[in-house]
Amino acid sequence: MTQEMLSEGICSPQTVSRIENGRQKPGRAISRQMMERLGKEKGRGYAIVPMGDAQVQEEIQRYEDLMEKGEYKAADRIIRKLEGVFGDTPAHRQYILGGKAHIGWKLRQITGEEGRAMLWEALGLSVPNPMQQELSRYPWIGHELLLLYGIADSYYGEGKYQEAVSMLEGIYCGLGSGYRIPGQGQKIELMVMERLMGAYGKLGQYRKALGYAERGIEASRQEKSSERFVPFLEGKAQNMEHLLELGEAGEFSWEDYKEALRQAIAIASALGKKKQKKRMQKHYQERFGEEPWWL
């Protein structure tokens, strides 16, 4: 973060420079505002759920694994159990409210609008006036980013792709501007890129979707993450195909698309992604009228 970014609306960049060099001691208000912008303001530490005993930790891990797999009914049972054992702290309330909103929307127990209202309420437990904060500039921390992603994801699920893109682009820009949390931030970045790839594809903006697919492939390689590697490879092939059909491919050919689809199928097979492999294999046969001979 530059001195200008840190000081904006708080003090002058020269003041930041003097503070950094030990020539000026900041007042309490300036110190608090700067720490908040850096994501280090003491009161926001409760956005991370404090771990309790080993059994509670195990339940939290089970819940998060189920959410990752999309097994929302089982996750719902655990979040309700956790609600009974958690204390009445802002961190616990935020965690439970965020989980219930996400599960409720996925299981169609509540509307997308109701789910978004619950997620904004959860954000308000650690961020002042969260709806008024600039997505790309405010120093969101891990769990807050997941809540924001949930809001964008609900727009996507309702087919409101432009609204989803607006939020996701803001989150992505913020992650690229220095609010990237090691480990969790990398995971969120891949989630956001995958959703942006899908949303731009739904909007017919295949060139942008292809760009996010290629960025996702590269990021997955750098992070040595196989979790979203296959969706990005499949997305790359799909968007190449759309651009070729529209006559807007430019730098690549049908042979390049064929090779991209082959690679996606081969890697899906190697990683044991049976559903994706079967879907792409069927499409390959329909498009080219031949079996993928290398499998």
PDB file of C-alpha atoms in Angstrom:
ATOM      1  CA  MET A   1       0.000   0.000   0.000  1.00  0.00           C
ATOM      2  CA  THR A   2       1.432   3.384  -0.968  1.00  0.00           C
ATOM      3  CA  GLN A   3       1.647   6.331   1.444  1.00  0.00           C
ATOM      4  CA  GLU A   4      -1.012   8.099  -0.657  1.00  0.00           C
ATOM      5  CA  MET A   5      -3.412   5.140  -0.356  1.00  0.00           C
ATOM      6  CA  LEU A   6      -2.838   4.827   3.388  1.00  0.00           C
ATOM      7  CA  SER A   7      -3.255   8.554   4.075  1.00  0.00           C
ATOM      8  CA  GLU A   8      -6.254   9.293   1.821  1.00  0.00           C
ATOM      9  CA  GLY A   9      -8.999  10.956   3.869  1.00  0.00           C
ATOM     10  CA  ILE A  10      -6.965  10.584   7.086  1.00  0.00           C
ATOM     11  CA  CYS A  11      -3.907  12.827   6.850  1.00  0.00           C
ATOM     12  CA  SER A  12      -1.257  13.900   4.321  1.00  0.00           C
ATOM     13  CA  PRO A  13       1.284  11.522   2.735  1.00  0.00           C
ATOM     14  CA  GLN A  14       3.994  13.697   4.336  1.00  0.00           C
ATOM     15  CA  THR A  15       2.515  12.909   7.762  1.00  0.00           C
ATOM     16  CA  VAL A  16       2.710   9.185   6.999  1.00  0.00           C
ATOM     17  CA  SER A  17       6.339   9.633   5.980  1.00  0.00           C
ATOM     18  CA  ARG A  18       7.161  11.446   9.230  1.00  0.00           C
ATOM     19  CA  ILE A  19       5.405   8.743  11.283  1.00  0.00           C
ATOM     20  CA  GLU A  20       7.290   5.973   9.435  1.00  0.00           C
ATOM     21  CA  ASN A  21      10.608   7.738  10.057  1.00  0.00           C
ATOM     22  CA  GLY A  22       9.875   8.279  13.739  1.00  0.00           C
ATOM     23  CA  ARG A  23       9.732  12.054  13.476  1.00  0.00           C
ATOM     24  CA  GLN A  24       6.049  12.307  14.470  1.00  0.00           C
ATOM     25  CA  LYS A  25       3.821  10.351  16.803  1.00  0.00           C
ATOM     26  CA  PRO A  26       0.264   9.872  15.475  1.00  0.00           C
ATOM     27  CA  GLY A  27      -2.731  10.786  17.593  1.00  0.00           C
ATOM     28  CA  ARG A  28      -5.162   8.089  18.709  1.00  0.00           C
ATOM     29  CA  ALA A  29      -7.739   8.829  15.985  1.00  0.00           C
ATOM     30  CA  ILE A  30      -5.191   8.799  13.132  1.00  0.00           C
ATOM     31  CA  SER A  31      -3.544   5.666  14.513  1.00  0.00           C
ATOM     32  CA  ARG A  32      -6.888   3.840  14.732  1.00  0.00           C
ATOM     33  CA  GLN A  33      -7.914   4.864  11.186  1.00  0.00           C
ATOM     34  CA  MET A  34      -4.568   3.796   9.733  1.00  0.00           C
ATOM     35  CA  MET A  35      -4.633   0.448  11.517  1.00  0.00           C
ATOM     36  CA  GLU A  36      -8.202  -0.137  10.331  1.00  0.00           C
ATOM     37  CA  ARG A  37      -7.215   0.597   6.732  1.00  0.00           C
ATOM     38  CA  LEU A  38      -4.295  -1.820   7.059  1.00  0.00           C
ATOM     39  CA  GLY A  39      -6.620  -4.504   8.394  1.00  0.00           C
ATOM     40  CA  LYS A  40      -4.888  -4.450  11.798  1.00  0.00           C
ATOM     41  CA  GLU A  41      -7.324  -2.459  13.930  1.00  0.00           C
ATOM     42  CA  LYS A  42      -7.670  -4.355  17.200  1.00  0.00           C
ATOM     43  CA  GLY A  43     -11.456  -4.484  17.256  1.00  0.00           C
ATOM     44  CA  ARG A  44     -11.601  -6.330  13.914  1.00  0.00           C
ATOM     45  CA  GLY A  45      -9.663  -9.341  15.203  1.00  0.00           C
ATOM     46  CA  TYR A  46     -12.959 -10.959  16.092  1.00  0.00           C
ATOM     47  CA  ALA A  47     -13.691 -11.555  12.406  1.00  0.00           C
ATOM     48  CA  ILE A  48     -11.699 -14.742  12.990  1.00  0.00           C
ATOM     49  CA  VAL A  49     -13.550 -17.326  15.080  1.00  0.00           C
ATOM     50  CA  PRO A  50     -11.575 -18.224  18.222  1.00  0.00           C
ATOM     51  CA  MET A  51     -10.995 -21.957  18.456  1.00  0.00           C
ATOM     52  CA  GLY A  52     -12.417 -23.801  21.447  1.00  0.00           C
ATOM     53  CA  ASP A  53     -11.824 -27.390  22.504  1.00  0.00           C
ATOM     54  CA  ALA A  54     -10.659 -30.101  20.118  1.00  0.00           C
ATOM     55  CA  GLN A  55     -14.191 -31.407  19.493  1.00  0.00           C
ATOM     56  CA  VAL A  56     -15.462 -27.977  18.440  1.00  0.00           C
ATOM     57  CA  GLN A  57     -12.450 -27.524  16.153  1.00  0.00           C
ATOM     58  CA  GLU A  58     -13.219 -30.881  14.578  1.00  0.00           C
ATOM     59  CA  GLU A  59     -16.852 -29.875  13.994  1.00  0.00           C
ATOM     60  CA  ILE A  60     -15.766 -26.581  12.398  1.00  0.00           C
ATOM     61  CA  GLN A  61     -13.423 -28.452  10.056  1.00  0.00           C
ATOM     62  CA  ARG A  62     -16.160 -30.944   9.140  1.00  0.00           C
ATOM     63  CA  TYR A  63     -18.554 -28.083   8.445  1.00  0.00           C
ATOM     64  CA  GLU A  64     -16.060 -26.260   6.204  1.00  0.00           C
ATOM     65  CA  ASP A  65     -15.207 -29.467   4.313  1.00  0.00           C
ATOM     66  CA  LEU A  66     -18.908 -30.109   3.659  1.00  0.00           C
ATOM     67  CA  MET A  67     -19.420 -26.536   2.459  1.00  0.00           C
ATOM     68  CA  GLU A  68     -16.464 -26.931   0.094  1.00  0.00           C
ATOM     69  CA  LYS A  69     -18.039 -30.087  -1.351  1.00  0.00           C
ATOM     70  CA  GLY A  70     -21.482 -28.477  -1.657  1.00  0.00           C
ATOM     71  CA  GLU A  71     -23.098 -30.902   0.813  1.00  0.00           C
ATOM     72  CA  TYR A  72     -25.324 -28.229   2.309  1.00  0.00           C
ATOM     73  CA  LYS A  73     -27.873 -30.393   4.149  1.00  0.00           C
ATOM     74  CA  ALA A  74     -25.149 -32.056   6.186  1.00  0.00           C
ATOM     75  CA  ALA A  75     -23.426 -28.681   6.713  1.00  0.00           C
ATOM     76  CA  ASP A  76     -26.748 -27.240   7.944  1.00  0.00           C
ATOM     77  CA  ARG A  77     -26.941 -29.854  10.713  1.00  0.00           C
ATOM     78  CA  ILE A  78     -23.441 -28.967  11.908  1.00  0.00           C
ATOM     79  CA  ILE A  79     -23.904 -25.186  11.820  1.00  0.00           C
ATOM     80  CA  ARG A  80     -27.007 -25.555  13.992  1.00  0.00           C
ATOM     81  CA  LYS A  81     -25.035 -27.708  16.418  1.00  0.00           C
ATOM     82  CA  LEU A  82     -22.237 -25.119  16.505  1.00  0.00           C
ATOM     83  CA  GLU A  83     -24.807 -22.408  17.179  1.00  0.00           C
ATOM     84  CA  GLY A  84     -25.716 -24.240  20.370  1.00  0.00           C
ATOM     85  CA  VAL A  85     -22.134 -24.451  21.675  1.00  0.00           C
ATOM     86  CA  PHE A  86     -20.697 -21.134  20.461  1.00  0.00           C
ATOM     87  CA  GLY A  87     -20.628 -18.163  22.811  1.00  0.00           C
ATOM     88  CA  ASP A  88     -22.420 -14.867  22.243  1.00  0.00           C
ATOM     89  CA  THR A  89     -19.411 -13.051  20.760  1.00  0.00           C
ATOM     90  CA  PRO A  90     -19.336 -10.952  17.565  1.00  0.00           C
ATOM     91  CA  ALA A  91     -17.030 -13.544  15.942  1.00  0.00           C
ATOM     92  CA  HIS A  92     -19.359 -16.432  16.710  1.00  0.00           C
ATOM     93  CA  ARG A  93     -22.463 -14.504  15.639  1.00  0.00           C
ATOM     94  CA  GLN A  94     -20.769 -13.507  12.377  1.00  0.00           C
ATOM     95  CA  TYR A  95     -19.688 -17.071  11.635  1.00  0.00           C
ATOM     96  CA  ILE A  96     -23.126 -18.563  12.329  1.00  0.00           C
ATOM     97  CA  LEU A  97     -25.063 -15.837  10.494  1.00  0.00           C
ATOM     98  CA  GLY A  98     -22.816 -16.130   7.438  1.00  0.00           C
ATOM     99  CA  GLY A  99     -23.153 -19.912   7.392  1.00  0.00           C
ATOM    100  CA  LYS A 100     -26.942 -19.888   7.771  1.00  0.00           C
ATOM    101  CA  ALA A 101     -27.291 -17.303   5.003  1.00  0.00           C
ATOM    102  CA  HIS A 102     -25.144 -19.282   2.573  1.00  0.00           C
ATOM    103  CA  ILE A 103     -26.807 -22.620   3.355  1.00  0.00           C
ATOM    104  CA  GLY A 104     -30.311 -21.122   3.345  1.00  0.00           C
ATOM    105  CA  TRP A 105     -29.765 -19.676  -0.115  1.00  0.00           C
ATOM    106  CA  LYS A 106     -28.202 -22.859  -1.521  1.00  0.00           C
ATOM    107  CA  LEU A 107     -31.045 -25.015  -0.173  1.00  0.00           C
ATOM    108  CA  ARG A 108     -33.659 -22.467  -1.365  1.00  0.00           C
ATOM    109  CA  GLN A 109     -34.953 -22.045   2.179  1.00  0.00           C
ATOM    110  CA  ILE A 110     -34.598 -18.278   1.767  1.00  0.00           C
ATOM    111  CA  THR A 111     -34.465 -15.968  -1.236  1.00  0.00           C
ATOM    112  CA  GLY A 112     -31.250 -14.534  -2.613  1.00  0.00           C
ATOM    113  CA  GLU A 113     -32.305 -11.111  -1.360  1.00  0.00           C
ATOM    114  CA  GLU A 114     -32.853 -12.444   2.172  1.00  0.00           C
ATOM    115  CA  GLY A 115     -29.512 -14.216   2.063  1.00  0.00           C
ATOM    116  CA  ARG A 116     -27.706 -11.060   0.963  1.00  0.00           C
ATOM    117  CA  ALA A 117     -29.351  -9.065   3.778  1.00  0.00           C
ATOM    118  CA  MET A 118     -28.069 -11.633   6.299  1.00  0.00           C
ATOM    119  CA  LEU A 119     -24.555 -11.517   4.835  1.00  0.00           C
ATOM    120  CA  TRP A 120     -24.441  -7.703   4.965  1.00  0.00           C
ATOM    121  CA  GLU A 121     -25.661  -7.919   8.569  1.00  0.00           C
ATOM    122  CA  ALA A 122     -22.851 -10.386   9.337  1.00  0.00           C
ATOM    123  CA  LEU A 123     -20.313  -8.031   7.763  1.00  0.00           C
ATOM    124  CA  GLY A 124     -21.630  -5.207   9.914  1.00  0.00           C
ATOM    125  CA  LEU A 125     -20.426  -7.063  13.010  1.00  0.00           C
ATOM    126  CA  SER A 126     -16.805  -6.290  12.093  1.00  0.00           C
ATOM    127  CA  VAL A 127     -16.973  -3.514   9.455  1.00  0.00           C
ATOM    128  CA  PRO A 128     -18.644  -0.113   9.989  1.00  0.00           C
ATOM    129  CA  ASN A 129     -21.311   0.550   7.323  1.00  0.00           C
ATOM    130  CA  PRO A 130     -20.070  -2.298   5.073  1.00  0.00           C
ATOM    131  CA  MET A 131     -22.354  -1.415   2.148  1.00  0.00           C
ATOM    132  CA  GLN A 132     -20.746   2.020   1.940  1.00  0.00           C
ATOM    133  CA  GLN A 133     -17.153   0.746   1.848  1.00  0.00           C
ATOM    134  CA  GLU A 134     -15.332   0.659  -1.489  1.00  0.00           C
ATOM    135  CA  LEU A 135     -14.770  -2.995  -2.364  1.00  0.00           C
ATOM    136  CA  SER A 136     -11.390  -2.488  -3.999  1.00  0.00           C
ATOM    137  CA  ARG A 137      -9.931  -0.156  -1.343  1.00  0.00           C
ATOM    138  CA  TYR A 138     -11.201  -1.226   2.069  1.00  0.00           C
ATOM    139  CA  PRO A 139      -8.799  -3.659   3.840  1.00  0.00           C
ATOM    140  CA  TRP A 140     -11.149  -6.636   4.113  1.00  0.00           C
ATOM    141  CA  ILE A 141      -9.827  -9.636   6.003  1.00  0.00           C
ATOM    142  CA  GLY A 142     -10.316 -13.353   5.346  1.00  0.00           C
ATOM    143  CA  HIS A 143     -13.788 -14.169   6.627  1.00  0.00           C
ATOM    144  CA  GLU A 144     -15.155 -10.817   5.443  1.00  0.00           C
ATOM    145  CA  LEU A 145     -13.983 -11.613   1.903  1.00  0.00           C
ATOM    146  CA  LEU A 146     -15.828 -14.928   2.055  1.00  0.00           C
ATOM    147  CA  LEU A 147     -19.007 -13.111   3.112  1.00  0.00           C
ATOM    148  CA  LEU A 148     -18.603 -10.677   0.199  1.00  0.00           C
ATOM    149  CA  TYR A 149     -18.017 -13.591  -2.159  1.00  0.00           C
ATOM    150  CA  GLY A 150     -21.230 -15.181  -0.851  1.00  0.00           C
ATOM    151  CA  ILE A 151     -23.168 -12.039  -1.778  1.00  0.00           C
ATOM    152  CA  ALA A 152     -21.722 -12.052  -5.292  1.00  0.00           C
ATOM    153  CA  ASP A 153     -22.349 -15.802  -5.583  1.00  0.00           C
ATOM    154  CA  SER A 154     -26.033 -15.338  -4.746  1.00  0.00           C
ATOM    155  CA  TYR A 155     -26.342 -12.799  -7.566  1.00  0.00           C
ATOM    156  CA  TYR A 156     -24.698 -15.306  -9.897  1.00  0.00           C
ATOM    157  CA  GLY A 157     -27.057 -18.073  -8.759  1.00  0.00           C
ATOM    158  CA  GLU A 158     -30.060 -15.870  -9.524  1.00  0.00           C
ATOM    159  CA  GLY A 159     -28.770 -15.137 -13.020  1.00  0.00           C
ATOM    160  CA  LYS A 160     -27.940 -11.527 -12.128  1.00  0.00           C
ATOM    161  CA  TYR A 161     -24.552 -11.776 -13.790  1.00  0.00           C
ATOM    162  CA  GLN A 162     -23.823  -8.077 -14.135  1.00  0.00           C
ATOM    163  CA  GLU A 163     -24.371  -7.498 -10.415  1.00  0.00           C
ATOM    164  CA  ALA A 164     -22.141 -10.495  -9.675  1.00  0.00           C
ATOM    165  CA  VAL A 165     -19.407  -9.152 -11.979  1.00  0.00           C
ATOM    166  CA  SER A 166     -19.490  -5.710 -10.335  1.00  0.00           C
ATOM    167  CA  MET A 167     -18.891  -7.177  -6.887  1.00  0.00           C
ATOM    168  CA  LEU A 168     -16.370  -9.788  -7.996  1.00  0.00           C
ATOM    169  CA  GLU A 169     -14.289  -7.270  -9.951  1.00  0.00           C
ATOM    170  CA  GLY A 170     -14.138  -5.067  -6.843  1.00  0.00           C
ATOM    171  CA  ILE A 171     -13.018  -7.970  -4.665  1.00  0.00           C
ATOM    172  CA  TYR A 172     -10.471  -9.095  -7.263  1.00  0.00           C
ATOM    173  CA  CYS A 173      -9.069  -5.575  -7.608  1.00  0.00           C
ATOM    174  CA  GLY A 174      -8.713  -5.318  -3.827  1.00  0.00           C
ATOM    175  CA  LEU A 175      -6.905  -8.648  -3.615  1.00  0.00           C
ATOM    176  CA  GLY A 176      -4.491  -7.446  -6.277  1.00  0.00           C
ATOM    177  CA  SER A 177      -3.916  -4.162  -4.449  1.00  0.00           C
ATOM    178  CA  GLY A 178      -2.368  -5.672  -1.378  1.00  0.00           C
ATOM    179  CA  TYR A 179      -5.217  -7.136   0.710  1.00  0.00           C
ATOM    180  CA  ARG A 180      -4.157 -10.680  -0.205  1.00  0.00           C
ATOM    181  CA  ILE A 181      -4.119 -12.909   2.864  1.00  0.00           C
ATOM    182  CA  PRO A 182      -1.504 -15.708   2.657  1.00  0.00           C
ATOM    183  CA  GLY A 183      -3.130 -19.118   2.245  1.00  0.00           C
ATOM    184  CA  GLN A 184      -6.780 -18.123   2.524  1.00  0.00           C
ATOM    185  CA  GLY A 185      -6.370 -15.101   0.237  1.00  0.00           C
ATOM    186  CA  GLN A 186      -4.941 -17.283  -2.499  1.00  0.00           C
ATOM    187  CA  LYS A 187      -7.919 -19.624  -2.214  1.00  0.00           C
ATOM    188  CA  ILE A 188     -10.380 -16.710  -2.360  1.00  0.00           C
ATOM    189  CA  GLU A 189      -8.560 -15.285  -5.379  1.00  0.00           C
ATOM    190  CA  LEU A 190      -9.054 -18.561  -7.289  1.00  0.00           C
ATOM    191  CA  MET A 191     -12.734 -18.694  -6.264  1.00  0.00           C
ATOM    192  CA  VAL A 192     -13.284 -15.130  -7.494  1.00  0.00           C
ATOM    193  CA  MET A 193     -11.514 -15.758 -10.820  1.00  0.00           C
ATOM    194  CA  GLU A 194     -13.570 -18.888 -11.453  1.00  0.00           C
ATOM    195  CA  ARG A 195     -16.832 -17.014 -10.816  1.00  0.00           C
ATOM    196  CA  LEU A 196     -15.714 -14.095 -13.018  1.00  0.00           C
ATOM    197  CA  MET A 197     -14.908 -16.552 -15.786  1.00  0.00           C
ATOM    198  CA  GLY A 198     -18.390 -18.039 -15.500  1.00  0.00           C
ATOM    199  CA  ALA A 199     -20.220 -14.705 -15.206  1.00  0.00           C
ATOM    200  CA  TYR A 200     -18.505 -13.146 -18.224  1.00  0.00           C
ATOM    201  CA  GLY A 201     -19.245 -16.300 -20.180  1.00  0.00           C
ATOM    202  CA  LYS A 202     -22.933 -16.055 -19.257  1.00  0.00           C
ATOM    203  CA  LEU A 203     -22.911 -12.429 -20.410  1.00  0.00           C
ATOM    204  CA  GLY A 204     -21.441 -13.487 -23.761  1.00  0.00           C
ATOM    205  CA  GLN A 205     -18.183 -11.643 -23.072  1.00  0.00           C
ATOM    206  CA  TYR A 206     -16.081 -14.630 -24.041  1.00  0.00           C
ATOM    207  CA  ARG A 207     -12.794 -12.758 -24.455  1.00  0.00           C
ATOM    208  CA  LYS A 208     -12.913 -11.564 -20.835  1.00  0.00           C
ATOM    209  CA  ALA A 209     -13.996 -15.020 -19.681  1.00  0.00           C
ATOM    210  CA  LEU A 210     -11.053 -16.547 -21.550  1.00  0.00           C
ATOM    211  CA  GLY A 211      -8.714 -14.058 -19.886  1.00  0.00           C
ATOM    212  CA  TYR A 212      -9.837 -15.137 -16.410  1.00  0.00           C
ATOM    213  CA  ALA A 213      -9.569 -18.808 -17.402  1.00  0.00           C
ATOM    214  CA  GLU A 214      -5.945 -18.295 -18.439  1.00  0.00           C
ATOM    215  CA  ARG A 215      -5.154 -16.295 -15.282  1.00  0.00           C
ATOM    216  CA  GLY A 216      -6.761 -19.036 -13.206  1.00  0.00           C
ATOM    217  CA  ILE A 217      -4.692 -21.728 -14.897  1.00  0.00           C
ATOM    218  CA  GLU A 218      -1.491 -19.796 -14.232  1.00  0.00           C
ATOM    219  CA  ALA A 219      -2.449 -19.011 -10.611  1.00  0.00           C
ATOM    220  CA  SER A 220      -3.357 -22.672  -9.977  1.00  0.00           C
ATOM    221  CA  ARG A 221       0.043 -23.716 -11.291  1.00  0.00           C
ATOM    222  CA  GLN A 222       1.853 -21.152  -9.155  1.00  0.00           C
ATOM    223  CA  GLU A 223      -0.065 -22.134  -6.037  1.00  0.00           C
ATOM    224  CA  LYS A 224       0.271 -25.860  -6.887  1.00  0.00           C
ATOM    225  CA  SER A 225      -3.506 -26.082  -6.442  1.00  0.00           C
ATOM    226  CA  SER A 226      -5.486 -28.763  -8.276  1.00  0.00           C
ATOM    227  CA  GLU A 227      -8.831 -27.770  -6.717  1.00  0.00           C
ATOM    228  CA  ARG A 228      -9.903 -25.416  -9.531  1.00  0.00           C
ATOM    229  CA  PHE A 229      -7.378 -26.362 -12.194  1.00  0.00           C
ATOM    230  CA  VAL A 230      -9.800 -28.494 -14.227  1.00  0.00           C
ATOM    231  CA  PRO A 231     -12.664 -25.910 -14.238  1.00  0.00           C
ATOM    232  CA  PHE A 232     -10.225 -23.280 -15.528  1.00  0.00           C
ATOM    233  CA  LEU A 233      -8.949 -25.643 -18.235  1.00  0.00           C
ATOM    234  CA  GLU A 234     -12.514 -26.519 -19.244  1.00  0.00           C
ATOM    235  CA  GLY A 235     -13.459 -22.831 -19.209  1.00  0.00           C
ATOM    236  CA  LYS A 236     -10.529 -21.991 -21.453  1.00  0.00           C
ATOM    237  CA  ALA A 237     -11.612 -24.585 -24.026  1.00  0.00           C
ATOM    238  CA  GLN A 238     -15.287 -23.518 -23.860  1.00  0.00           C
ATOM    239  CA  ASN A 239     -14.530 -19.841 -24.414  1.00  0.00           C
ATOM    240  CA  MET A 240     -12.099 -20.598 -27.236  1.00  0.00           C
ATOM    241  CA  GLU A 241     -14.909 -22.558 -28.899  1.00  0.00           C
ATOM    242  CA  HIS A 242     -17.397 -19.682 -28.526  1.00  0.00           C
ATOM    243  CA  LEU A 243     -14.944 -17.179 -30.020  1.00  0.00           C
ATOM    244  CA  LEU A 244     -14.161 -19.513 -32.920  1.00  0.00           C
ATOM    245  CA  GLU A 245     -17.878 -19.948 -33.653  1.00  0.00           C
ATOM    246  CA  LEU A 246     -18.282 -16.158 -33.692  1.00  0.00           C
ATOM    247  CA  GLY A 247     -15.263 -15.717 -35.945  1.00  0.00           C
ATOM    248  CA  GLU A 248     -13.510 -13.668 -33.257  1.00  0.00           C
ATOM    249  CA  ALA A 249     -10.719 -16.075 -32.319  1.00  0.00           C
ATOM    250  CA  GLY A 250      -7.894 -14.042 -33.795  1.00  0.00           C
ATOM    251  CA  GLU A 251      -4.726 -15.661 -32.506  1.00  0.00           C
ATOM    252  CA  PHE A 252      -5.885 -19.281 -32.169  1.00  0.00           C
ATOM    253  CA  SER A 253      -7.409 -21.933 -34.444  1.00  0.00           C
ATOM    254  CA  TRP A 254      -9.758 -24.897 -34.209  1.00  0.00           C
ATOM    255  CA  GLU A 255      -6.687 -27.101 -33.828  1.00  0.00           C
ATOM    256  CA  ASP A 256      -5.598 -25.022 -30.816  1.00  0.00           C
ATOM    257  CA  TYR A 257      -9.069 -25.442 -29.311  1.00  0.00           C
ATOM    258  CA  LYS A 258      -8.930 -29.188 -29.927  1.00  0.00           C
ATOM    259  CA  GLU A 259      -5.591 -29.403 -28.134  1.00  0.00           C
ATOM    260  CA  ALA A 260      -6.904 -27.314 -25.204  1.00  0.00           C
ATOM    261  CA  LEU A 261      -9.885 -29.657 -24.822  1.00  0.00           C
ATOM    262  CA  ARG A 262      -7.622 -32.707 -25.031  1.00  0.00           C
ATOM    263  CA  GLN A 263      -5.429 -31.286 -22.296  1.00  0.00           C
ATOM    264  CA  ALA A 264      -8.434 -30.538 -20.072  1.00  0.00           C
ATOM    265  CA  ILE A 265      -9.774 -34.100 -20.473  1.00  0.00           C
ATOM    266  CA  ALA A 266      -6.368 -35.678 -19.824  1.00  0.00           C
ATOM    267  CA  ILE A 267      -5.782 -33.639 -16.651  1.00  0.00           C
ATOM    268  CA  ALA A 268      -9.329 -34.277 -15.402  1.00  0.00           C
ATOM    269  CA  SER A 269      -8.622 -37.994 -15.875  1.00  0.00           C
ATOM    270  CA  ALA A 270      -5.265 -37.767 -14.056  1.00  0.00           C
ATOM    271  CA  LEU A 271      -6.807 -35.888 -11.128  1.00  0.00           C
ATOM    272  CA  GLY A 272      -9.755 -38.271 -10.835  1.00  0.00           C
ATOM    273  CA  LYS A 273     -12.375 -35.661 -11.788  1.00  0.00           C
ATOM    274  CA  LYS A 274     -14.741 -38.205 -13.316  1.00  0.00           C
ATOM    275  CA  LYS A 275     -17.777 -35.989 -13.819  1.00  0.00           C
ATOM    276  CA  GLN A 276     -15.846 -33.245 -15.630  1.00  0.00           C
ATOM    277  CA  LYS A 277     -13.922 -35.808 -17.674  1.00  0.00           C
ATOM    278  CA  LYS A 278     -17.113 -37.528 -18.811  1.00  0.00           C
ATOM    279  CA  ARG A 279     -18.777 -34.228 -19.756  1.00  0.00           C
ATOM    280  CA  MET A 280     -15.802 -32.988 -21.782  1.00  0.00           C
ATOM    281  CA  GLN A 281     -15.241 -36.386 -23.386  1.00  0.00           C
ATOM    282  CA  LYS A 282     -18.834 -36.431 -24.630  1.00  0.00           C
ATOM    283  CA  HIS A 283     -18.471 -32.921 -26.020  1.00  0.00           C
ATOM    284  CA  TYR A 284     -15.202 -33.852 -27.751  1.00  0.00           C
ATOM    285  CA  GLN A 285     -16.888 -36.811 -29.475  1.00  0.00           C
ATOM    286  CA  GLU A 286     -19.851 -34.681 -30.559  1.00  0.00           C
ATOM    287  CA  ARG A 287     -17.641 -31.866 -31.865  1.00  0.00           C
ATOM    288  CA  PHE A 288     -14.971 -33.940 -33.639  1.00  0.00           C
ATOM    289  CA  GLY A 289     -16.783 -37.239 -34.303  1.00  0.00           C
ATOM    290  CA  GLU A 290     -13.969 -39.320 -32.813  1.00  0.00           C
ATOM    291  CA  GLU A 291     -12.950 -40.964 -29.568  1.00  0.00           C
ATOM    292  CA  PRO A 292     -10.237 -39.270 -27.506  1.00  0.00           C
ATOM    293  CA  TRP A 293      -7.628 -41.865 -28.487  1.00  0.00           C
ATOM    294  CA  TRP A 294      -5.181 -41.053 -25.680  1.00  0.00           C
ATOM    295  CA  LEU A 295      -7.531 -42.220 -22.889  1.00  0.00           C
TER     296      LEU A 295
END
